N, CA, C and O atoms as a printed pandas DataFrame, in Angstrom:
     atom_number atom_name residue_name chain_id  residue_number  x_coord  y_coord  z_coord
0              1         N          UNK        A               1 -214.875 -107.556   -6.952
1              2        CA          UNK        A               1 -214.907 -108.895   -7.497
2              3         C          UNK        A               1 -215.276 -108.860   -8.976
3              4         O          UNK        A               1 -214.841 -109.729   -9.732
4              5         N          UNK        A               2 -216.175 -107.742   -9.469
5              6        CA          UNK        A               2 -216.085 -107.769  -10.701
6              7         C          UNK        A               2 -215.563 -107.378  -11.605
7              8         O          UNK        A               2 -215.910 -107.625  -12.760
8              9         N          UNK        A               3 -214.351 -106.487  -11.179
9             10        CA          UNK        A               3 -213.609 -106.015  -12.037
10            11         C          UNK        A               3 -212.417 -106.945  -12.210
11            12         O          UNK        A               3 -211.692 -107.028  -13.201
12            13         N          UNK        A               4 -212.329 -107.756  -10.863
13            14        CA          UNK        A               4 -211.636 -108.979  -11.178
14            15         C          UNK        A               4 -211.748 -109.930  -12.327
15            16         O          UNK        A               4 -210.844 -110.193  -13.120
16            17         N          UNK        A               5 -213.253 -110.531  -12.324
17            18        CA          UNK        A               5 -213.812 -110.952  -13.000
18            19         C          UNK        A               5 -213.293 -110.628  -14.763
19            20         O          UNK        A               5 -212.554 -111.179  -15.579
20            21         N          UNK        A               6 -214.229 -109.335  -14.722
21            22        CA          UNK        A               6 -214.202 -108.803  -16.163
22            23         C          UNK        A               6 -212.254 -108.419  -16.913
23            24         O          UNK        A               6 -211.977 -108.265  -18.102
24            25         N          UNK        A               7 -211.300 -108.370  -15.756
25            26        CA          UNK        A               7 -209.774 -108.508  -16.380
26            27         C          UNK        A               7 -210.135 -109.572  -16.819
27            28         O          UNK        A               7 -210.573 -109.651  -17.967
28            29         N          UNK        A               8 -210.045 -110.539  -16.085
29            30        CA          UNK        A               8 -209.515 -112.266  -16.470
30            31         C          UNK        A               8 -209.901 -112.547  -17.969
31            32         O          UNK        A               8 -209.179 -113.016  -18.849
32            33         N          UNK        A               9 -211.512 -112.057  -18.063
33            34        CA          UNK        A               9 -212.491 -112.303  -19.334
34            35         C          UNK        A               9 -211.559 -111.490  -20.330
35            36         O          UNK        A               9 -210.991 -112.024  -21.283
36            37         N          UNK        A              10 -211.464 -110.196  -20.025
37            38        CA          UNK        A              10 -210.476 -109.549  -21.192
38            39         C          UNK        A              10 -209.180 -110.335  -21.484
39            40         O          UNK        A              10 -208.957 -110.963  -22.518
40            41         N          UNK        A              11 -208.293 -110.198  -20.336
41            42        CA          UNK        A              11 -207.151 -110.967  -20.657
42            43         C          UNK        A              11 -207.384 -112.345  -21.628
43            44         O          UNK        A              11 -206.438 -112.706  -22.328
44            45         N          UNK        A              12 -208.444 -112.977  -21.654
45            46        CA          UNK        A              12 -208.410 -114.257  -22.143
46            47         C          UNK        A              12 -208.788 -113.933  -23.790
47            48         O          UNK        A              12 -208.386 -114.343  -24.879
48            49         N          UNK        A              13 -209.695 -113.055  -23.356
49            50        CA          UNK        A              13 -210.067 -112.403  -25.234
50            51         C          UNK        A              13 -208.944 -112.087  -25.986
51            52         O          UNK        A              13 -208.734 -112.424  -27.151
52            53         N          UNK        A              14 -208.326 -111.511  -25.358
53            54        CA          UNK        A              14 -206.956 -110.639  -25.594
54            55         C          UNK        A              14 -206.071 -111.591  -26.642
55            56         O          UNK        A              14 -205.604 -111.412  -27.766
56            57         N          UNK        A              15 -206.081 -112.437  -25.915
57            58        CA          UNK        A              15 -204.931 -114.357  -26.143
58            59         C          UNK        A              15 -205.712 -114.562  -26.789
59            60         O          UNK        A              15 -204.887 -115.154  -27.485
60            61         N          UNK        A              16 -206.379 -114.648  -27.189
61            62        CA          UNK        A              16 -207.181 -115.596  -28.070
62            63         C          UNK        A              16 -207.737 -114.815  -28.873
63            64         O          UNK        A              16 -208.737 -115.468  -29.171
64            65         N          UNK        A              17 -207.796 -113.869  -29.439
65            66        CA          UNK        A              17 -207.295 -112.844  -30.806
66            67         C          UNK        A              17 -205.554 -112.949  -31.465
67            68         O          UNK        A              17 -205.028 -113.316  -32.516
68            69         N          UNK        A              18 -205.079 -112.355  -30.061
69            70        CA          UNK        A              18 -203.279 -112.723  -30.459
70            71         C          UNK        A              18 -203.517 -114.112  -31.279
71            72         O          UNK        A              18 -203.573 -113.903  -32.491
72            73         N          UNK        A              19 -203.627 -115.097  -31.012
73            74        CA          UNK        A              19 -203.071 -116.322  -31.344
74            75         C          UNK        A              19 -203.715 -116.274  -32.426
75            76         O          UNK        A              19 -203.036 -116.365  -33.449
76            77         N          UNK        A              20 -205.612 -116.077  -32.609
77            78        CA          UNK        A              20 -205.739 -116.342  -33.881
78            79         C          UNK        A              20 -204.711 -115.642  -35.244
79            80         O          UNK        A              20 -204.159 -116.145  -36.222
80            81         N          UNK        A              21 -204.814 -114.235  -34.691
81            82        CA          UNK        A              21 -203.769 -113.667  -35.615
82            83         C          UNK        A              21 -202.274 -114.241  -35.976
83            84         O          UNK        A              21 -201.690 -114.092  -37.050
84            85         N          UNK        A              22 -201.842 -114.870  -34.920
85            86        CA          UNK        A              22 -200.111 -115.513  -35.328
86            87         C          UNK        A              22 -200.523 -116.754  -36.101
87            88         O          UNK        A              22 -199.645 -117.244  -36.811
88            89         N          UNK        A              23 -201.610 -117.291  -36.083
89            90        CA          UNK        A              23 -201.999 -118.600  -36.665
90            91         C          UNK        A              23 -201.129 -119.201  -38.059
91            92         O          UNK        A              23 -200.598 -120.269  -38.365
92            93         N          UNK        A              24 -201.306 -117.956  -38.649
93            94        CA          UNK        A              24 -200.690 -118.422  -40.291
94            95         C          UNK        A              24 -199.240 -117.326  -40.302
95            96         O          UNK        A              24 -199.004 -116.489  -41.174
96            97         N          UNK        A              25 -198.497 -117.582  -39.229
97            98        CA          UNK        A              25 -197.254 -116.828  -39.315
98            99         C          UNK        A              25 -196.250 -117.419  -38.468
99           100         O          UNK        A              25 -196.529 -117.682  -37.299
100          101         N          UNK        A              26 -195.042 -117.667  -38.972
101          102        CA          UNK        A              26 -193.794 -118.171  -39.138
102          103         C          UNK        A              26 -193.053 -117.346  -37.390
103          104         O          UNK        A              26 -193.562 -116.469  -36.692
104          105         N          UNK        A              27 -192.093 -117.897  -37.255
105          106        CA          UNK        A              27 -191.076 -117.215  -36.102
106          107         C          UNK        A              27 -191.484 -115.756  -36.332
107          108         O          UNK        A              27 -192.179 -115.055  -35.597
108          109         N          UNK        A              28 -190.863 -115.414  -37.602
109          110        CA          UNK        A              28 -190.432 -114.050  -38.078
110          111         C          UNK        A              28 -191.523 -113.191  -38.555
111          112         O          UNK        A              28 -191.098 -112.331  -39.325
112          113         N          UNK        A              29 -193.106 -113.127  -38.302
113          114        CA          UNK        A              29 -194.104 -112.969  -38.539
114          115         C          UNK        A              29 -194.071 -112.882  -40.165
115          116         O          UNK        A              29 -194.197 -111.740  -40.606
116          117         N          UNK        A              30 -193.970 -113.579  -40.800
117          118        CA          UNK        A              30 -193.804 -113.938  -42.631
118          119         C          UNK        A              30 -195.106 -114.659  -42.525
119          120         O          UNK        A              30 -195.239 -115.447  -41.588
120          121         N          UNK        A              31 -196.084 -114.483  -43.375
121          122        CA          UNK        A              31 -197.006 -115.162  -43.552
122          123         C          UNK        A              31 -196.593 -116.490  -44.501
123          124         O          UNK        A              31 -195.770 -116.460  -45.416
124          125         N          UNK        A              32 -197.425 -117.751  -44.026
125          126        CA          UNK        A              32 -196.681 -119.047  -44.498
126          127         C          UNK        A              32 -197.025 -119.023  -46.039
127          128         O          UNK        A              32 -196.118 -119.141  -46.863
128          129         N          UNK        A              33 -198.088 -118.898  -46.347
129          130        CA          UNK        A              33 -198.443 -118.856  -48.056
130          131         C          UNK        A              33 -199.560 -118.102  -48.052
131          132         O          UNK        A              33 -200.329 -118.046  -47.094
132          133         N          UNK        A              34 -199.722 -117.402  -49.271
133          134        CA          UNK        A              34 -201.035 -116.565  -49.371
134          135         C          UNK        A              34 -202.246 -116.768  -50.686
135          136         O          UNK        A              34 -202.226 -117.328  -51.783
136          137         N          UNK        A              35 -202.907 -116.262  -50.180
137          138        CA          UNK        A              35 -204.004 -116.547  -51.110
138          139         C          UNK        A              35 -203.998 -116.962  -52.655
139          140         O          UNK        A              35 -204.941 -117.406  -53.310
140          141         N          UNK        A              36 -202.942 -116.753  -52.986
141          142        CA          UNK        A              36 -202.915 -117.170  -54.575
142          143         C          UNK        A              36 -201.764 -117.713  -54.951
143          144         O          UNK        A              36 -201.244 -117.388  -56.018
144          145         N          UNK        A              37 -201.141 -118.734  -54.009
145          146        CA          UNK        A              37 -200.523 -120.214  -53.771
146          147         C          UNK        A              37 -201.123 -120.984  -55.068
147          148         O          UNK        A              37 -202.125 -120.674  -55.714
148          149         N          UNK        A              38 -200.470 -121.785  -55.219
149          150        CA          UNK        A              38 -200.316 -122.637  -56.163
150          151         C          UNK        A              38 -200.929 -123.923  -55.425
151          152         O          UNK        A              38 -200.516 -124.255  -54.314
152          153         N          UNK        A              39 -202.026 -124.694  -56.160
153          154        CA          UNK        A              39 -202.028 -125.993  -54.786
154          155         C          UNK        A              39 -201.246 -126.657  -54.690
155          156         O          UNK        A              39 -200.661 -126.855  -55.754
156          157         N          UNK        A              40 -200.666 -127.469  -53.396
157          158        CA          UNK        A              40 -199.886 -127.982  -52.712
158          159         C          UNK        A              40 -199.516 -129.430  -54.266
159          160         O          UNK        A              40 -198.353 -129.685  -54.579
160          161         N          UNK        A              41 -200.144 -129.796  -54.632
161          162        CA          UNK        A              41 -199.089 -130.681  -56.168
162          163         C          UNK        A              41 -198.856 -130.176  -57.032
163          164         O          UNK        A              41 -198.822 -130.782  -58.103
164          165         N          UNK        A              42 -198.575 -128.751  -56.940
165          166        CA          UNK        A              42 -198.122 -128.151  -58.126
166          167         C          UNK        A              42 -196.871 -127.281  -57.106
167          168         O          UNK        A              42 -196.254 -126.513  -57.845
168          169         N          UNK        A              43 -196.645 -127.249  -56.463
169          170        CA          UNK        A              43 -195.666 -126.662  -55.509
170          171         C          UNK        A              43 -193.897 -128.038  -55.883
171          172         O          UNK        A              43 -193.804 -129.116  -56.469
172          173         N          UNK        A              44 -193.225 -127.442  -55.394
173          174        CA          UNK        A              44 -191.410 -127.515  -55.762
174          175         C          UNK        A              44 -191.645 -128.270  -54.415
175          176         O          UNK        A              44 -192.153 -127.570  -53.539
176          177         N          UNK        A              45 -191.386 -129.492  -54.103
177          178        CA          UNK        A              45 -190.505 -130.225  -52.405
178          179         C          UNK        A              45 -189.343 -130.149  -52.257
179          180         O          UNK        A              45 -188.510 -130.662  -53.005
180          181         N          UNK        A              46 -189.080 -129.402  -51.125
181          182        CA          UNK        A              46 -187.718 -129.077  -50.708
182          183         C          UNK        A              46 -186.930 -129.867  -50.675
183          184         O          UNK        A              46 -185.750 -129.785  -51.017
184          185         N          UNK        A              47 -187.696 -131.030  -50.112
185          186        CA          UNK        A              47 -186.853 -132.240  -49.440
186          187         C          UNK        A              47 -186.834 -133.136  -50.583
187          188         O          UNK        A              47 -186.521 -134.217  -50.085
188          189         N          UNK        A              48 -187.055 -133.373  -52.348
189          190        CA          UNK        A              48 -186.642 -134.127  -53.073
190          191         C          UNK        A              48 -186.451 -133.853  -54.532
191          192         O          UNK        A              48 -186.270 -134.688  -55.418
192          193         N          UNK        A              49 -186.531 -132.353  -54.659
193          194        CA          UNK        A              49 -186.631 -131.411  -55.878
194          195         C          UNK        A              49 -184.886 -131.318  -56.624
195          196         O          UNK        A              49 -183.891 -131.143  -55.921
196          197         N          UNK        A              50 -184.854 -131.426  -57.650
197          198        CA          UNK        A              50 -183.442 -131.906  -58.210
198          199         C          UNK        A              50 -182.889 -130.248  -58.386
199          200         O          UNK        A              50 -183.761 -129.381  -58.424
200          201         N          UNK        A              51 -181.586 -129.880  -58.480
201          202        CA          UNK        A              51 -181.045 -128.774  -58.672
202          203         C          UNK        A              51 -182.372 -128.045  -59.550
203          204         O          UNK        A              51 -183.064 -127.114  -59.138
204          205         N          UNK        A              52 -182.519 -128.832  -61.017
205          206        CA          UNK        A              52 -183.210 -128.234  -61.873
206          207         C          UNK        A              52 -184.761 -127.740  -61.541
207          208         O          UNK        A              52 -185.438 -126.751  -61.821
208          209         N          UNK        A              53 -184.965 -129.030  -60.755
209          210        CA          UNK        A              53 -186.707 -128.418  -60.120
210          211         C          UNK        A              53 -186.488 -127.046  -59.353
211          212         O          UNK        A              53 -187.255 -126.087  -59.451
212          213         N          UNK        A              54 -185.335 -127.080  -58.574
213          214        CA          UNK        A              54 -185.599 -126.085  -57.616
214          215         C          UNK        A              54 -185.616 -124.546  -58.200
215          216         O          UNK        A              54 -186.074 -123.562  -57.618
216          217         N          UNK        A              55 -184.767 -124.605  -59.982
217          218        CA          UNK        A              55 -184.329 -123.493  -60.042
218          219         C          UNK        A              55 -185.646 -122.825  -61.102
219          220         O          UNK        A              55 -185.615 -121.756  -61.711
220          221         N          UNK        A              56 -186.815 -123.899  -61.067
221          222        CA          UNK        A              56 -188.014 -123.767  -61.845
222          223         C          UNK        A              56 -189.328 -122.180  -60.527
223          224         O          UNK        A              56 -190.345 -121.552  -60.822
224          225         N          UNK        A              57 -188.591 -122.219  -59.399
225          226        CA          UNK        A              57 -189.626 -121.822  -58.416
226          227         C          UNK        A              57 -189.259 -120.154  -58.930
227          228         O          UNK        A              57 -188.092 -119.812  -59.121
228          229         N          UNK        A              58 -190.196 -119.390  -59.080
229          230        CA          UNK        A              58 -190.073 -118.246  -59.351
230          231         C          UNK        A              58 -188.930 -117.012  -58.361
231          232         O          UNK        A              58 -189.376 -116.783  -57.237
232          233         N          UNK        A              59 -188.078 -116.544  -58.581
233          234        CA          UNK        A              59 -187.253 -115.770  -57.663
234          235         C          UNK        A              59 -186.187 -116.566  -56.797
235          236         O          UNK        A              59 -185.705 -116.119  -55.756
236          237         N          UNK        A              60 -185.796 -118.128  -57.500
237          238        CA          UNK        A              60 -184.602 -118.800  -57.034
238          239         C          UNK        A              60 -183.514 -118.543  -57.784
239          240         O          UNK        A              60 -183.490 -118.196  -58.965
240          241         N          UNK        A              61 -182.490 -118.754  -56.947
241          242        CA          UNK        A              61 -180.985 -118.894  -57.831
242          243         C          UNK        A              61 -180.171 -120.070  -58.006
243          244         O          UNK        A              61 -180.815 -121.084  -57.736
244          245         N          UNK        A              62 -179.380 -120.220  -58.244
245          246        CA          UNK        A              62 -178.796 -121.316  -58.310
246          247         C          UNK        A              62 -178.067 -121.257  -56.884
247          248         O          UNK        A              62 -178.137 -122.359  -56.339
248          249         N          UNK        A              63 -177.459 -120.400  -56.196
249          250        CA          UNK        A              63 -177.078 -120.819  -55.260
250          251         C          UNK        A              63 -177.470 -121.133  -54.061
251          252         O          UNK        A              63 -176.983 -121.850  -53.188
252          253         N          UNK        A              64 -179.202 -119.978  -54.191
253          254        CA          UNK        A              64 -180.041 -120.749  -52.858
254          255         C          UNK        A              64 -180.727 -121.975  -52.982
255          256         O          UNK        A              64 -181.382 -122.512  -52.089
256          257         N          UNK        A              65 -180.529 -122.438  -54.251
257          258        CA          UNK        A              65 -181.458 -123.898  -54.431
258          259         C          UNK        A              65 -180.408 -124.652  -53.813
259          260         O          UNK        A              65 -180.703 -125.604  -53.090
260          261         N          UNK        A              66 -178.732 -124.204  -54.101
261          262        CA          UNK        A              66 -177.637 -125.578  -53.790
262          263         C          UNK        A              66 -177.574 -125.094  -52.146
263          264         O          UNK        A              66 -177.179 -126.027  -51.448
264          265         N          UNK        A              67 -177.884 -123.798  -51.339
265          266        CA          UNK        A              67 -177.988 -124.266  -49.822
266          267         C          UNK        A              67 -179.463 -125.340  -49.460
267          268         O          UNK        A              67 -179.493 -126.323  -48.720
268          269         N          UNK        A              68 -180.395 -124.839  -50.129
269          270        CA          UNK        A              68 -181.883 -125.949  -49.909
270          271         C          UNK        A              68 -181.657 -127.331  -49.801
271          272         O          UNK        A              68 -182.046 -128.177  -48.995
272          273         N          UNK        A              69 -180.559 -127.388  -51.325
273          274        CA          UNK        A              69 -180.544 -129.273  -51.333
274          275         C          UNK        A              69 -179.417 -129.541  -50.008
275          276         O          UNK        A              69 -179.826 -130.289  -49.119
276          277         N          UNK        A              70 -178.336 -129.087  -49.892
277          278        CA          UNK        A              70 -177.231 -129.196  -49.355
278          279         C          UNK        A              70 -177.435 -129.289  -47.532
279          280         O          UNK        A              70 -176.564 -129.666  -46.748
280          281         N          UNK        A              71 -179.392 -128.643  -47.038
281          282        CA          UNK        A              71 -179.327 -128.270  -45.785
282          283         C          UNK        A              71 -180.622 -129.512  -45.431
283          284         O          UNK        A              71 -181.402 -129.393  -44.486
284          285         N          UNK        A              72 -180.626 -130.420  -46.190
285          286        CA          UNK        A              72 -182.104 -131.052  -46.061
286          287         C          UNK        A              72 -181.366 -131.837  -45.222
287          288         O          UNK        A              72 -180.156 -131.873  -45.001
288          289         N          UNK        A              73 -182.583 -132.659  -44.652
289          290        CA          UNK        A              73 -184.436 -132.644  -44.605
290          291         C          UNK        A              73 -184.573 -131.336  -43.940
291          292         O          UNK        A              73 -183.839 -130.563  -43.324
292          293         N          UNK        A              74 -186.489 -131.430  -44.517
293          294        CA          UNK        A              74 -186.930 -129.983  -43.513
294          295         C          UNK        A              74 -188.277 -130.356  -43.181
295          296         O          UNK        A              74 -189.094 -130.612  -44.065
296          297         N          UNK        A              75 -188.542 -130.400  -42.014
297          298        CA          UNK        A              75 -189.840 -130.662  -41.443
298          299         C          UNK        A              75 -190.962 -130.015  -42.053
299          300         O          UNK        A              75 -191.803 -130.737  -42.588
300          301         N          UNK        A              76 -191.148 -128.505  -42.062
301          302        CA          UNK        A              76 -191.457 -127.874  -42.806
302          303         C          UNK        A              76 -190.697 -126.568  -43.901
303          304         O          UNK        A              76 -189.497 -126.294  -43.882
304          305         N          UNK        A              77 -191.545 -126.023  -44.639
305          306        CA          UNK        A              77 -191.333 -125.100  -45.605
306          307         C          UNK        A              77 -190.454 -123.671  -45.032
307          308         O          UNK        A              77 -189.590 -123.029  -45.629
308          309         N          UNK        A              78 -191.162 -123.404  -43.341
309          310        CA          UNK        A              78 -190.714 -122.296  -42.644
310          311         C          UNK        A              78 -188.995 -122.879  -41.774
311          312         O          UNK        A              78 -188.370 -122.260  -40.913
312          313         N          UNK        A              79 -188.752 -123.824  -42.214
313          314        CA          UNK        A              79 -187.294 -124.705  -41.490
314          315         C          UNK        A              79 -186.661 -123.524  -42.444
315          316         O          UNK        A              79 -186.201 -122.593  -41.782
316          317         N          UNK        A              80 -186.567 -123.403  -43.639
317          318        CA          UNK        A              80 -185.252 -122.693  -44.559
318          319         C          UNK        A              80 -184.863 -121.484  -43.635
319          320         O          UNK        A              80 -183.728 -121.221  -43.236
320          321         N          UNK        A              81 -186.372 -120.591  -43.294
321          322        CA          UNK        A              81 -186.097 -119.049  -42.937
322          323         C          UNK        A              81 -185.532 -119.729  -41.160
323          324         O          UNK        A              81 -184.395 -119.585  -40.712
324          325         N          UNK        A              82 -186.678 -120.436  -40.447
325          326        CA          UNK        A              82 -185.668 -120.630  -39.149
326          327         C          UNK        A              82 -184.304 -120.727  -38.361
327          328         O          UNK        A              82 -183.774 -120.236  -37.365
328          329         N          UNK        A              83 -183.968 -121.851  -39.601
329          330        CA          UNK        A              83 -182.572 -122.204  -39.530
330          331         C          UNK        A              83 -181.257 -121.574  -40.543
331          332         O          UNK        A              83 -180.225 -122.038  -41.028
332          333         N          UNK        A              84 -181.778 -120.597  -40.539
333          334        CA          UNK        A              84 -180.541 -119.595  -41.739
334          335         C          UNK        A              84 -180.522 -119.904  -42.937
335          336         O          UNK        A              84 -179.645 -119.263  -43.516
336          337         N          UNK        A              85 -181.234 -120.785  -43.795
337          338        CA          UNK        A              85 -180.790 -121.405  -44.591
338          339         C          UNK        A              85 -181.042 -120.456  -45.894
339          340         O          UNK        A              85 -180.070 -120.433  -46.649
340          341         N          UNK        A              86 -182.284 -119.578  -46.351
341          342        CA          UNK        A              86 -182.522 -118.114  -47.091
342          343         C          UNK        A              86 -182.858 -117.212  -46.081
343          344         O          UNK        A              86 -183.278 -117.460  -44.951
344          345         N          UNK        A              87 -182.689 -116.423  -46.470
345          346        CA          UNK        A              87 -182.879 -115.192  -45.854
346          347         C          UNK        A              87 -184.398 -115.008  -45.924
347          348         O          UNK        A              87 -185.136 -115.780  -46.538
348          349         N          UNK        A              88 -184.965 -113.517  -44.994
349          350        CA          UNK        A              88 -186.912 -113.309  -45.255
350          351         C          UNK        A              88 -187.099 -113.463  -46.805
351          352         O          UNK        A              88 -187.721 -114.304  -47.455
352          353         N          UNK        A              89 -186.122 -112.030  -47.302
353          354        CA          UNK        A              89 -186.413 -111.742  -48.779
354          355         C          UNK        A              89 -186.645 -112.801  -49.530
355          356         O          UNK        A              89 -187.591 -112.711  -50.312
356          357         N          UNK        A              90 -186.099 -113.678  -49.507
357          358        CA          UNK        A              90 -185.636 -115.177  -50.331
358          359         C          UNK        A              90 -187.028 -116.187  -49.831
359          360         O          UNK        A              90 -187.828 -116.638  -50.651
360          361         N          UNK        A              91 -187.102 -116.374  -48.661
361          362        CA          UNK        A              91 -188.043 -116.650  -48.208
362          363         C          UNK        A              91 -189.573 -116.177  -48.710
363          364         O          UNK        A              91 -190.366 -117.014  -49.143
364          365         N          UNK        A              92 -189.854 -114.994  -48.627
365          366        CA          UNK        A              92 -191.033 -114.637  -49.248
366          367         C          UNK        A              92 -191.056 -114.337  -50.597
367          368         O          UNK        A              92 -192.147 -113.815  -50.828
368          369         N          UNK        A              93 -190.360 -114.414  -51.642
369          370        CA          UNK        A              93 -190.172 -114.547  -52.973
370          371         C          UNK        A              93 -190.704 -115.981  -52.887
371          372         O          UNK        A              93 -191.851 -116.069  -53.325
372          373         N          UNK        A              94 -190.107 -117.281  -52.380
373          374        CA          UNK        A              94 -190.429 -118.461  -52.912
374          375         C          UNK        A              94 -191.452 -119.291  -52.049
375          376         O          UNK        A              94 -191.962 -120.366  -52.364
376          377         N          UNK        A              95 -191.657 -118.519  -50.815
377          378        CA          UNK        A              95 -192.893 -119.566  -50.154
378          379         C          UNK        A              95 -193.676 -119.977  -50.583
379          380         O          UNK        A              95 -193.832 -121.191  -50.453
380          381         N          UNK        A              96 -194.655 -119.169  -51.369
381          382        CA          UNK        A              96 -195.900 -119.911  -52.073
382          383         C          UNK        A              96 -195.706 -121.176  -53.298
383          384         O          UNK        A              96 -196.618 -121.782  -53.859
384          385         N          UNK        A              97 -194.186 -121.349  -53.504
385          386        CA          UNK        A              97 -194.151 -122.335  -54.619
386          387         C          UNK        A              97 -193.398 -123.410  -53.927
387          388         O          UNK        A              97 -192.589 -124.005  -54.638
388          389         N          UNK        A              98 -193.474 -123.701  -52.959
389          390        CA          UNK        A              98 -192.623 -124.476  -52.253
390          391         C          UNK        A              98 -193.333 -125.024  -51.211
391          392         O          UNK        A              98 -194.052 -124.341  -50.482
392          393         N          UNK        A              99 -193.108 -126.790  -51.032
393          394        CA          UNK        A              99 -193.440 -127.066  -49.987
394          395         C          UNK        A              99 -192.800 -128.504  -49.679
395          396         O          UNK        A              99 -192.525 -129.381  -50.498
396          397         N          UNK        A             100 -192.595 -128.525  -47.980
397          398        CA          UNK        A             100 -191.821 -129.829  -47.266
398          399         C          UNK        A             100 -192.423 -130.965  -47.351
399          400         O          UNK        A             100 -193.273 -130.981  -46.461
400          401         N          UNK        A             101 -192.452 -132.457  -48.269
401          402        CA          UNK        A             101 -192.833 -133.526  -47.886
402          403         C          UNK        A             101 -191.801 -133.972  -47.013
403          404         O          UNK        A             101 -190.627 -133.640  -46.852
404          405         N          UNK        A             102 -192.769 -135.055  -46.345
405          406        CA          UNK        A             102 -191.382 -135.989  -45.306
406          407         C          UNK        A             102 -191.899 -137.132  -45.847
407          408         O          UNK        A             102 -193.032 -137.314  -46.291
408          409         N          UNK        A             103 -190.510 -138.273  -45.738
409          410        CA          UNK        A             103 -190.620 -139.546  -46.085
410          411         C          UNK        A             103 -191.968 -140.317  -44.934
411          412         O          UNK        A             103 -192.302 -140.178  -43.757
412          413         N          UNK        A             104 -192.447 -141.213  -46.212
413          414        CA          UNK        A             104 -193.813 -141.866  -45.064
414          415         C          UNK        A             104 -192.466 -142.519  -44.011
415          416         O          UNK        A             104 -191.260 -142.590  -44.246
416          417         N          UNK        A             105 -193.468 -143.038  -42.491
417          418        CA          UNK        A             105 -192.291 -143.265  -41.622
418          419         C          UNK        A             105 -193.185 -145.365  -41.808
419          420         O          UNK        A             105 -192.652 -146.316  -41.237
């Protein structure tokens, strides 16, 4: 009975390390932004940033800014890498300068 016991207790530790660790990570384990992020009003919005804003984010091009505008809305910042829209590389070049507002509802 107590080794019963003491699995269950592990197993639960177990999960609940895992998760803290996935906490700040995307589908694709990409960390969402890191420590030396820009704060969130000084960040590019996906969802209303003009060709020219977008091509201000460090490591954009002109043609992944015209799939960004061309694929909106995005719930969040990690929607681009989910839904095909940049690739990881592209993705972790511009995460930290980028972020999803949504219209107030």
């Amino acid at each position: 009975m107590r080794c019963a016991v003491l699995a269950v207790a592990m197993s639960c530790l177990c999960l609940f390390v895992s998760a803290q660790n996935d906490q700040d990570q995307d589908t694709r384990a990409v960390p969402k932004t890191s420590a030396s992020a820009p704060p969130p009003e000084l960040r590019v919005d996906i969802n209303h940033a003009s060709m020219d804003e977008m091509l201000k984010v460090p490591g954009m091009t002109r043609s992944w800014a015209g799939r960004i505008v061309r694929f909106r809305p995005y719930r969040a910042k990690t929607d681009l890498l989910e839904y095909g829209v940049v690739t990881s590389e592209v993705y972790i070049r511009i995460k930290d300068f980028v972020i999803a507002h949504r219209e107030a509802q």
